[in-house]
mmCIF file of C-alpha atoms in Angstrom:
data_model
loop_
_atom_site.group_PDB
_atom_site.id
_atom_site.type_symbol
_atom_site.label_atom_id
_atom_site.label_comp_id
_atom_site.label_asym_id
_atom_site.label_seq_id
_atom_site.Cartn_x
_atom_site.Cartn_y
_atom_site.Cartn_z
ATOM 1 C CA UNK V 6 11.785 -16.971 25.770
ATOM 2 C CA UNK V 7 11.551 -17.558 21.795
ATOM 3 C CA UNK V 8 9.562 -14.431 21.346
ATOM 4 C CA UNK V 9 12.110 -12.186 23.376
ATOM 5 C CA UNK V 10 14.832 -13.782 21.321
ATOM 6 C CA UNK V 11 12.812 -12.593 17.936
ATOM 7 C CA UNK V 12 12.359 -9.214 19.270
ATOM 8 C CA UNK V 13 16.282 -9.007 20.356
ATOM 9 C CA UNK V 14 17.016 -10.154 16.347
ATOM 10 C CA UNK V 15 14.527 -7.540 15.138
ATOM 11 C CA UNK V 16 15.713 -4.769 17.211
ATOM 12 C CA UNK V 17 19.532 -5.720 16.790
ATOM 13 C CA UNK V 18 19.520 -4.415 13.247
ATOM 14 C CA UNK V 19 20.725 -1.403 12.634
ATOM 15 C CA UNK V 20 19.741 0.966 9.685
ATOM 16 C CA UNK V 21 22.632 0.758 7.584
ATOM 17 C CA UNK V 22 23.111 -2.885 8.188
ATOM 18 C CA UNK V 23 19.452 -3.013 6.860
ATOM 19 C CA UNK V 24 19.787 -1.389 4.238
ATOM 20 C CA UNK V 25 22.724 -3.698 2.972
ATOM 21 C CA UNK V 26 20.841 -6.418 3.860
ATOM 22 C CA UNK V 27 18.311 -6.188 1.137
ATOM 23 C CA UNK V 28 21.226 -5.579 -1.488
ATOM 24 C CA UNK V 29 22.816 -8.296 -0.338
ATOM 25 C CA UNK V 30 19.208 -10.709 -0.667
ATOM 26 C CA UNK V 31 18.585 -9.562 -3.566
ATOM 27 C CA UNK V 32 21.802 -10.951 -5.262
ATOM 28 C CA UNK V 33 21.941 -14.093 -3.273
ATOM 29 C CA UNK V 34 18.464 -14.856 -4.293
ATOM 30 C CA UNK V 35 18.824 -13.678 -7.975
ATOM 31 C CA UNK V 36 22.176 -16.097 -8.102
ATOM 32 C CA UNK V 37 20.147 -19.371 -6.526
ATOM 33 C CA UNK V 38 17.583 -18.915 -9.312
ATOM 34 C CA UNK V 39 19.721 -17.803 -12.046
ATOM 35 C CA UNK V 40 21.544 -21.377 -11.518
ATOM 36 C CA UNK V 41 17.948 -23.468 -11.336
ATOM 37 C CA UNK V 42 17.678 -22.107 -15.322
ATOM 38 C CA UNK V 43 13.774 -22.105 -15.278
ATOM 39 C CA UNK V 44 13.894 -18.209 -15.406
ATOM 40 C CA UNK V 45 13.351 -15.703 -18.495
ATOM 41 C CA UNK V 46 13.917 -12.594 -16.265
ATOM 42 C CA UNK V 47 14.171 -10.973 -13.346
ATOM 43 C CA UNK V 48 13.316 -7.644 -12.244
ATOM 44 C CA UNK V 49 12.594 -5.578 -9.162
ATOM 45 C CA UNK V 50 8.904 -3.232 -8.517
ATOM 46 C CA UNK V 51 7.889 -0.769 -5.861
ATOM 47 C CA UNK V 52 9.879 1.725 -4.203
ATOM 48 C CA UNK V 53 13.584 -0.012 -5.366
ATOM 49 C CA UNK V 54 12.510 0.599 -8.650
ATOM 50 C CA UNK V 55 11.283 4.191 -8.334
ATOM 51 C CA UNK V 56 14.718 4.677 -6.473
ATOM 52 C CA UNK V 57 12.184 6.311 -3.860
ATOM 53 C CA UNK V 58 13.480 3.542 -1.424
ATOM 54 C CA UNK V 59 15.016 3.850 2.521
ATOM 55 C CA UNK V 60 16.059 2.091 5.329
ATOM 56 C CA UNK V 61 12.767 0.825 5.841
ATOM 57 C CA UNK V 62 12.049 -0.553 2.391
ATOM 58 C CA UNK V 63 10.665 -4.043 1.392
ATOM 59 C CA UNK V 64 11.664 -5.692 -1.774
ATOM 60 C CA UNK V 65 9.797 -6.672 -4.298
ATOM 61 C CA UNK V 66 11.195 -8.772 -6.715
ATOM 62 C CA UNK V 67 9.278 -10.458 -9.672
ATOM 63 C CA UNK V 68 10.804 -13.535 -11.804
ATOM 64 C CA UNK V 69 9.370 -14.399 -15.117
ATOM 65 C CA UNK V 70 9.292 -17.737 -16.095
ATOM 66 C CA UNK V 71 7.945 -19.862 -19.359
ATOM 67 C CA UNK V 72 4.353 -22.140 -18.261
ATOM 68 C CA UNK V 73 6.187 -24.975 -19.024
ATOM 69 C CA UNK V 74 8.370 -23.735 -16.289
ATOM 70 C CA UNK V 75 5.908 -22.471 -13.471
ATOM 71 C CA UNK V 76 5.651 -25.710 -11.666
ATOM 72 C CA UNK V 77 9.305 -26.653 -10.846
ATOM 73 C CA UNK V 78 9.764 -22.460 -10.495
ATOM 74 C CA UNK V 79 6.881 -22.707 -7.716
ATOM 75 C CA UNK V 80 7.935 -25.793 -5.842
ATOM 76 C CA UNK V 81 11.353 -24.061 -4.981
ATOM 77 C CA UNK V 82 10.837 -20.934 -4.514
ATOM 78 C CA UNK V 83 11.689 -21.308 -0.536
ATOM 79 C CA UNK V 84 14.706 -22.694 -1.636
ATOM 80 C CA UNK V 85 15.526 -19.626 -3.848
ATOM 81 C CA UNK V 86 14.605 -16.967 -0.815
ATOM 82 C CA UNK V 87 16.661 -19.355 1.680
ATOM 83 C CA UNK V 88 19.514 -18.956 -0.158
ATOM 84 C CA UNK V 89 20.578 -16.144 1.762
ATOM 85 C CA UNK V 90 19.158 -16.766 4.808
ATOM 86 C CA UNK V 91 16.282 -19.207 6.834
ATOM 87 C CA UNK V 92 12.759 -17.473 6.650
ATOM 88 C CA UNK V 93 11.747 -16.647 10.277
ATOM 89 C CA UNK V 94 8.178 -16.353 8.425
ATOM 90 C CA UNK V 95 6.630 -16.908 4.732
ATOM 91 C CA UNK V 96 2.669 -17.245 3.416
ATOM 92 C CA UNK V 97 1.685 -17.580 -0.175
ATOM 93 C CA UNK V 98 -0.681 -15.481 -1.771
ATOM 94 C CA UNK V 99 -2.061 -14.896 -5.192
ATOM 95 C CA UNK V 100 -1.976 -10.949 -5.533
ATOM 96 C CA UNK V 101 -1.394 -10.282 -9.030
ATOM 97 C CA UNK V 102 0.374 -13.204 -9.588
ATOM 98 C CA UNK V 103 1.987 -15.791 -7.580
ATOM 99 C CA UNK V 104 3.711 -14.476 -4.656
ATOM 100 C CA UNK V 105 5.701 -15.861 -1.337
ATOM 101 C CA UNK V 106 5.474 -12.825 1.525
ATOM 102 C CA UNK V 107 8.812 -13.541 3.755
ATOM 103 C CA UNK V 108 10.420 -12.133 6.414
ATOM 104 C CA UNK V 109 14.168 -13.046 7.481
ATOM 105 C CA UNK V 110 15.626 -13.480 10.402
ATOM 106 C CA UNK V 111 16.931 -9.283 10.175
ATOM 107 C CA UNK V 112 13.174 -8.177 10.062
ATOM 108 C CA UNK V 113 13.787 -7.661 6.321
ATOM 109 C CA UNK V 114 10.362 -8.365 4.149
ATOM 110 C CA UNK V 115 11.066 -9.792 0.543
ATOM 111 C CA UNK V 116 8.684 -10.405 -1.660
ATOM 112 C CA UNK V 117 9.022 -13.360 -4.696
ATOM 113 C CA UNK V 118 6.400 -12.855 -7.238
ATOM 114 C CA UNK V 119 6.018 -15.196 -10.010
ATOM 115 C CA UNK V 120 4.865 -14.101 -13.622
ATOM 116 C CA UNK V 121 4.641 -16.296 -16.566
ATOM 117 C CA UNK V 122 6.233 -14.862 -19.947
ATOM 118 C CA UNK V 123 2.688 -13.686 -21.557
ATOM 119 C CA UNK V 124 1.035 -11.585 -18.759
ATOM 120 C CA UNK V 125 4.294 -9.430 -17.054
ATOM 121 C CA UNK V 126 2.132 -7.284 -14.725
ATOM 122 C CA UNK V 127 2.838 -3.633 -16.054
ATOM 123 C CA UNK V 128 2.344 -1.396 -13.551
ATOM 124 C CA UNK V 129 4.837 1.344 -12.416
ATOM 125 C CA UNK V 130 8.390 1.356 -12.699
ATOM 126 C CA UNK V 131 10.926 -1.827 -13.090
ATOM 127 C CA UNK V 132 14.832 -2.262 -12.646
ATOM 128 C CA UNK V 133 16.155 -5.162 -13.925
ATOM 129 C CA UNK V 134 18.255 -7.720 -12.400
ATOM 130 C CA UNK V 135 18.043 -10.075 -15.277
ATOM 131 C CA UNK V 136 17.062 -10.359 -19.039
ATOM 132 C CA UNK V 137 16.879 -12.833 -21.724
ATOM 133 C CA UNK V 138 17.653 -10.866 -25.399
ATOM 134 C CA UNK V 139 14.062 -9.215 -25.612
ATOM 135 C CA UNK V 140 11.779 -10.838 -22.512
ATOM 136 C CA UNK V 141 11.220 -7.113 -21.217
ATOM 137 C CA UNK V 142 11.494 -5.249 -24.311
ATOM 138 C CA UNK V 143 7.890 -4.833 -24.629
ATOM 139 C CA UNK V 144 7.298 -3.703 -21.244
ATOM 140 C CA UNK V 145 5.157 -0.904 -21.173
ATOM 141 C CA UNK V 146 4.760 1.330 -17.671
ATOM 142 C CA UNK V 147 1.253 1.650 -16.948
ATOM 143 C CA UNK V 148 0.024 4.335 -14.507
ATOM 144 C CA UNK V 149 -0.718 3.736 -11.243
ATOM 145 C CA UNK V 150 -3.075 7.038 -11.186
ATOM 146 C CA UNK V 151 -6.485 6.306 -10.165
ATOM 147 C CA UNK V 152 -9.318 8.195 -12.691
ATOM 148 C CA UNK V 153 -11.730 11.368 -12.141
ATOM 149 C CA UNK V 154 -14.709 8.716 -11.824
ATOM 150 C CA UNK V 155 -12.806 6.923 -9.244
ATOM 151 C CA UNK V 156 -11.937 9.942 -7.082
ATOM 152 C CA UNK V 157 -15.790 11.190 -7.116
ATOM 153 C CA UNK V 158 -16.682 7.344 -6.360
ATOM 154 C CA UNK V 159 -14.125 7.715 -3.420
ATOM 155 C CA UNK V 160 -15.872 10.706 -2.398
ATOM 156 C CA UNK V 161 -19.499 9.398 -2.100
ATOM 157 C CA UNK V 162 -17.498 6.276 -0.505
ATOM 158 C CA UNK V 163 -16.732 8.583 2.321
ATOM 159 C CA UNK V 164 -20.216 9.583 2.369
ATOM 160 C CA UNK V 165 -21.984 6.623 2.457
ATOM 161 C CA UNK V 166 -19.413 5.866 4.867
ATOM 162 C CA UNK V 167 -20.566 8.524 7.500
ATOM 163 C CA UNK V 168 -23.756 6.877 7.556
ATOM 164 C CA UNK V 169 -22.558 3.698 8.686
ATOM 165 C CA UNK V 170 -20.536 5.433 11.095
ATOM 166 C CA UNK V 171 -23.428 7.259 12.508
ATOM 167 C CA UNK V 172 -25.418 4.027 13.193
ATOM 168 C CA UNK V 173 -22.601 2.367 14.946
ATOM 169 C CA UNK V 174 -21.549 5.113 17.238
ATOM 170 C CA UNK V 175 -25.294 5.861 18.041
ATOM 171 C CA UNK V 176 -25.587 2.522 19.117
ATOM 172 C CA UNK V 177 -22.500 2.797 21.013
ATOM 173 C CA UNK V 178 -20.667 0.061 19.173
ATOM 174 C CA UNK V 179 -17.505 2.083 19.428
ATOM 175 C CA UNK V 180 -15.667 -0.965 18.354
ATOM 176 C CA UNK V 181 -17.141 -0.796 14.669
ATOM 177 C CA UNK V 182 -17.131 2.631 14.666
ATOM 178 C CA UNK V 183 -13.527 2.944 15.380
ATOM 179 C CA UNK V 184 -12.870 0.760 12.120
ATOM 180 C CA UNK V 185 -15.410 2.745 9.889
ATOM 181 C CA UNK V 186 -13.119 5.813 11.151
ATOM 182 C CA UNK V 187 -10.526 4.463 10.004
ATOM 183 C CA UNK V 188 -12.197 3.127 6.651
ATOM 184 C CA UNK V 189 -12.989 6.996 6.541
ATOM 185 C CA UNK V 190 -9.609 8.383 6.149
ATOM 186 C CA UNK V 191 -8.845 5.926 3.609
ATOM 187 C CA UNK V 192 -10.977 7.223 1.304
ATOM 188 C CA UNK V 193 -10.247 10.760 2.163
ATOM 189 C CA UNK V 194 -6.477 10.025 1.442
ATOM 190 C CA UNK V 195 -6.983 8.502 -2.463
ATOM 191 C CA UNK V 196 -8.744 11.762 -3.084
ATOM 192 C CA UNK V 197 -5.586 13.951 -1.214
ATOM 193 C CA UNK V 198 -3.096 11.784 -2.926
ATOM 194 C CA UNK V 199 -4.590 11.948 -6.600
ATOM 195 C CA UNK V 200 -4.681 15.845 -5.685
ATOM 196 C CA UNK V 201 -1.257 16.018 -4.343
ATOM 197 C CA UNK V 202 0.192 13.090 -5.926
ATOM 198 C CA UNK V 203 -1.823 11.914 -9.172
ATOM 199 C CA UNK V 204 0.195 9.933 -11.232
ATOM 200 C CA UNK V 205 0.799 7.376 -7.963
ATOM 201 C CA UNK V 206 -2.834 7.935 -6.505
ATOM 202 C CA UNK V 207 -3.447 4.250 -6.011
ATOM 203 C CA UNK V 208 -0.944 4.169 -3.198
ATOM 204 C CA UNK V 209 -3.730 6.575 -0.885
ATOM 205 C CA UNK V 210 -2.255 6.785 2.361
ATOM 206 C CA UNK V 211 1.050 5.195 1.748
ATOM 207 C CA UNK V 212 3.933 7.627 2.236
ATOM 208 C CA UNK V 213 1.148 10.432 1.864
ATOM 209 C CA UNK V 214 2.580 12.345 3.997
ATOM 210 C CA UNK V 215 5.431 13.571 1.190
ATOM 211 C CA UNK V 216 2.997 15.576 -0.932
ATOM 212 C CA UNK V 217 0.788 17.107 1.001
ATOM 213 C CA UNK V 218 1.255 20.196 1.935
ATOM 214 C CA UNK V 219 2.237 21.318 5.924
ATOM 215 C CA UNK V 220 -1.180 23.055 6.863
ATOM 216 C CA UNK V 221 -2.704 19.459 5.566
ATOM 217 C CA UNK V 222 -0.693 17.281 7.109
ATOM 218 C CA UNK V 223 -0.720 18.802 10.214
ATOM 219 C CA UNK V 224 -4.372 18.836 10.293
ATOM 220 C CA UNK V 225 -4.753 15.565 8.914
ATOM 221 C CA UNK V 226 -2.350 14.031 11.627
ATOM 222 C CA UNK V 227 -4.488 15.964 14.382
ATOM 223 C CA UNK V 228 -7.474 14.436 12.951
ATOM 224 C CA UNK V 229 -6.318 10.749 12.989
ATOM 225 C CA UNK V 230 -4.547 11.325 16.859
ATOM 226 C CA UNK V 231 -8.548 11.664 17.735
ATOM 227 C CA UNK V 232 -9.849 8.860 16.102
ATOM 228 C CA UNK V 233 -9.775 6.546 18.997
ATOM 229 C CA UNK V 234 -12.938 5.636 21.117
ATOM 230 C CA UNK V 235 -12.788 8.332 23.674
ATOM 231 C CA UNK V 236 -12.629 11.372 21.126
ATOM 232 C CA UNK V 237 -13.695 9.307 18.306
ATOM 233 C CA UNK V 238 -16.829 12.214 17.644
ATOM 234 C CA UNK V 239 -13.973 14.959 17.699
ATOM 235 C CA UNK V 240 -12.107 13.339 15.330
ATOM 236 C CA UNK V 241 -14.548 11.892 12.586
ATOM 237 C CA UNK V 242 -16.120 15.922 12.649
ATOM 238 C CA UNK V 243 -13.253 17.246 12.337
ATOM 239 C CA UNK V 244 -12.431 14.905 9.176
ATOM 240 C CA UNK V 245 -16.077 15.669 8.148
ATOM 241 C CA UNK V 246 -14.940 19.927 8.072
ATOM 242 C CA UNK V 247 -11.568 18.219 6.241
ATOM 243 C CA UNK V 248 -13.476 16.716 3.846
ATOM 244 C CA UNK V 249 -15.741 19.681 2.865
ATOM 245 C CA UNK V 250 -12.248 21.926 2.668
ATOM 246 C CA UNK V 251 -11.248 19.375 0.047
ATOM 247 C CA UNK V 252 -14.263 19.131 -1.581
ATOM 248 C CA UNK V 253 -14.196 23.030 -2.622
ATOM 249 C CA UNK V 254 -10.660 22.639 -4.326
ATOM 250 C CA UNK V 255 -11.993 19.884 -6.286
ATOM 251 C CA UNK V 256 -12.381 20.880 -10.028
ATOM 252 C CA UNK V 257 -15.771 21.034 -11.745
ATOM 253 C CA UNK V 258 -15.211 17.821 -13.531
ATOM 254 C CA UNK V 259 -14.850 16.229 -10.171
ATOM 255 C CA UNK V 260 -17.124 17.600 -8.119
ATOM 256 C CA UNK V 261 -19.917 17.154 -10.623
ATOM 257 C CA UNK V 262 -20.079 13.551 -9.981
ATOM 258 C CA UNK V 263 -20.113 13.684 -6.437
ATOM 259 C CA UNK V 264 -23.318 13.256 -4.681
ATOM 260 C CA UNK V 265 -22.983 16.352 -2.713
ATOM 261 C CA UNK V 266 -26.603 16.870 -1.465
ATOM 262 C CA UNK V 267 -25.889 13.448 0.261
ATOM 263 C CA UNK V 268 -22.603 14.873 1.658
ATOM 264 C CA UNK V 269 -24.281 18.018 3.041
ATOM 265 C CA UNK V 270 -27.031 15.559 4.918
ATOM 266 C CA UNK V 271 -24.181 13.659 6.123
ATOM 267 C CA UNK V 272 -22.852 16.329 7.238
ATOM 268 C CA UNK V 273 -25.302 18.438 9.234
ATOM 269 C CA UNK V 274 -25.831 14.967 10.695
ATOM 270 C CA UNK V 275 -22.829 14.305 12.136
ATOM 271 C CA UNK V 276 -21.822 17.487 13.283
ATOM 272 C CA UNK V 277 -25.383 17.424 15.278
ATOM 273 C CA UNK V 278 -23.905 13.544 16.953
ATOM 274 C CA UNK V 279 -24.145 14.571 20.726
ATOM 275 C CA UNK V 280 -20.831 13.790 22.381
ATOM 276 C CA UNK V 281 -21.133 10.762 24.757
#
């Protein structure tokens, strides 16, 4: 009975109510710990701050507080994300700083970060919420591109990749092989997305699907509807004919440092796997 209740909450919010609902969290929670004092600023990251965000958005919101600070700041930071409404779920993490994942009662995910004063992670865009006279003044966006060496490396990834994946499914541990399929079009989508998408590469797959173009995605999409156990070997050589497509767009500078002797090995030997 409690888990059909959650699922009537979850599915009982509507878009536009969703959508106000992380408006409305964000200044309840801003206001609980503006009026604690312990903060230097506060400031939002991810897709709010790139104004890229939708119905479906998370928040990620990032307080910056003094070290003399960080210990009564981390002891109530429940407190601060209660404030507008009891957590149906929370775990702590250490990302890139100290964070509390939540979830409300509405489905909505907010995320509470915690930076001290002298190491403000500066990646990607920020909006501001809150700012003492000069805290974020020296904020300086850093890319969130990845680099030609790390496409190539994601490249012989894949490869390498292919071999594991030929092991397991010739041993018939479909299991495993499913999950090295799927490790397979992860590396295939950093390469797509620095392609398509370069200066926010490091998101790979997420909300790929934007920049690429319709002939891709379509055939991308095809490729991942077969990458379950039953057509798992019509889906992982199709990516394999994907992959080479991509590989001949790459530049010179790119392709240069990928291995491609092992990727044409890889290849032959995969599109020789006998379907089971």
């Amino acid at each position: 009975m409690e888990s059909e209740s959650i699922y009537s909450k979850f599915k009982a919010v509507t878009l536009e109510k969703y959508k106000i609902a992380r408006y409305e969290a964000i200044s309840k929670v801003s206001q609980a710990i503006l009026e604690f004092g312990l903060v230097e600023a506060i400031f939002l990251k991810g897709s709010m701050a790139r104004n890229e965000d939708d119905d479906f958005s998370d928040v990620d919101m990032y307080a910056v507080v003094l070290p003399e600070n960080e210990k009564d700041f981390l002891k109530n930071r429940i407190k601060y994300m209660e404030s507008y409404m009891p957590l149906i779920y929370y775990s702590e993490s250490n990302f890139v700083c100290p964070q509390i994942v939540g979830v409300y009662e509405n489905a909505l995910h907010f995320d509470l970060y915690t930076a001290k004063i002298n190491s403000i992670p500066q990646t990607d865009d920020i909006k501001v919420i809150y700012d003492k006279p000069g805290v974020l003044n020296s904020y300086i966006k850093e890319p969130l591109n990845i680099t030609v060496s790390d496409v190539s490396d994601y490249f012989n990834m894949f490869t390498y990749s292919l071999l594991e994946f030929e092991a397991a499914y010739s041993r018939d541990d479909l299991i495993w092989a499913t999950g090295l399929a799927s490790r397979l079009t992860g590396y295939i989508s950093m390469v797509l997305r620095y392609i398509y998408d370069e200066r926010n590469s490091q998101l790979g797959m997420k909300r790929l699907y934007k920049y690429l173009p319709e002939a891709y995605k379509d055939e991308f999409i095809d490729i991942l509807n077969n990458l379950t156990p039953s057509s798992l070997e019509i889906g992982v050589k199709k990516l394999v004919s994907f992959a080479e497509k991509i590989l001949l767009s790459l530049p010179f500078n790119i392709k240069n440092e990928i291995n491609i002797d092992f990727f044409e090995m890889m290849k032959k030997r995969i599109l020789n796997i006998n379907i089971k």
